Amino acid sequence: MTWLITGGAGYIGAHVVREMLAAGERVAVLDDLSAGIADRLPAGVPVVRGTVADRPLLDRTLAGQEVTGVVHLAARKEVAESLARPEFYYRENVYGLAVLLEAVAAAGIRRFVFSSSAAVYGMPDTDTVTEDTPCRPMNPYGETKLAGEWLVRAAGRAHGMATVCLRYFNVAGAARPELADRGTSNVIPLFFERLGRGEPPQIYGDDYPTPDGTCVRDYVHVEDLARAHLAAARHTGRGGGDLTVNIGTGRGASVRELAELVAEVTGIREPAAVVTGRRPGDPARVVASVTRAAEILGFTARRDLRDMVESAWAGRRPAAEGPAGVSGQAAGH
């Protein structure tokens, strides 16, 4: 069988492609390369350039690559951009998904893994977030991910498709330097970015009800996340129905702890992190319950926060892109 990985040339997608290849799976990639980098992919992986909103292209690709399962990673994921351009986000993340699911159903494909996000939870009033925690997304990005989950489950029920929705917590690290996150929307690259410019990392608020007053988040290594996708893909082969599952470590780290670890790993201790005012809507603590992932998918994260920072830094250093810093963003995709 062949798995189509949409967004497979992206930061997360390239790790998923390599993990599935290493496990003996056949893969093909669909990516418009607006954020993806084709050179991240191993030689020989078929790459189709285009978007999931292009139905004729989808039909040709699904048939031509003999696709029997889809891992859907392609999406827009910048929270600030989603606030400024909500219509664009709904078109890209929800309409595009609807077109993809129509094509998948028409092609008789019955295995589908969807990249969701802990952003669906919004500001949970609980120490540990389970999959049954009420979803109250706080921005259009989170809304599109929740709407996407609804659509995936509905399509699965209508067409006898086995589906898995993976709610990522904060993704970081790299399996190898050339696969590192080149963006600056996630907290660790943002710390790197600011430090590289000689600017202090910013911590948004230190008066939260947490041990050191700063936000606490659950960070998961992208290599572990790729393993979770493989586990989810294989789960879809064990029967029908739908599954929604958190992917994190179940351990929280505060933004101040993260800033200290970044300083230690990079050796850049000046300028020191500075505290500014809270950002509206930042929850104090968002940490995953990982019981369902372990019990149903057999997945447990292996890598710790130091691994994430060290591997992310190894990928930044050669490009001379300094480290970056911010507060604790709500978990992203």
Steps between C-alpha positions, in 0.01 A plus 500: 500500500605861453441777752449850361652756738353844435740772614772236499779748419430702813680488834272235649416338169862422409544321832182299442615402150834373631342312790255322272768415245722360775209277608466360149199704388471642148433874493429781255483871581258773398626848591466846348848584638378835635662404831640157422850432368533220246865440593385372839368188332706190420582432138242291323195622692235607246410867552191654341493879520155638566227557757230282650239741360584390144257212447621395151858488629389297801315250283805454275735470797293251698462278194848548358678430830263213587422665834327288763540732803545871566684692772375858474751752634459788254350803675555862596604527863590853607271618779560871439442461127179308568371793705579743218379273216229267635334449161832388351551252785156348465547468124845342528443279805133403475398537135825337387439211738144459367628474142764248608247283685266501200784379278611241755146362535450490123826308460386238752779583747404394851793611721549863602721669763435867577744749646312690770624713788465559871388847393151346484490506882550875534550588867425177687424530870679181598852394590504217246312513170323180400335439166166551678592848623250746344628662181475880498751629242600863544603594145406415140794261466371289790146526367605363161673207665192415706275537194744276314464231765122514471523470122746210512285304744181566301665392174636192673155398618340571162754308294620224733836665539730434798617838628744627762523864611830582671492801731861618510632692795808726455727345238876559513839353412629323190609148410796649312618858443377531141145421616487773766212746526591804289204707614479736795144440614583237761651591832844338474585636152366835616737502798782416259397778263502770764827390659661490158406865452642591839152553641369352825250216484162621621290329763141615495396518862647354819195521723318183395397239761797276414814417703711783351215720379553435128287293263547124498484303176546143377772472234534194275798414280414499130664158461263362763213670320602323179492169687148585614392546137635159410313350795181679393537386139537141612206536738274581205581158358364324806134583446255780445375779721665822605759591758603838643820504702739745667865486399728644767727382779268550796768721659492877525783753488467867582607773260764615747639145522508485121680835476763379747548177306537690171765724658685195633493309171593794277749656741329835439406636840492866408270671450301324770130435456271787593146485632231703331125510559271205448358440155122479484376143497815317609396213729718437805556130435435267205639150554377188323354186644681233300317192631289445188801521269680238706205266542357511147791596274776353713675836474711663771735792439868415549682832464524771769510877483880515496499274193259740334702812571836343412377355171318821407815701572713263291269576208513876553873543551619414147258748349617769744141564593511591864273367769160639572274561792146568619253395759305179515290488192202270509592172343537515129502275200 
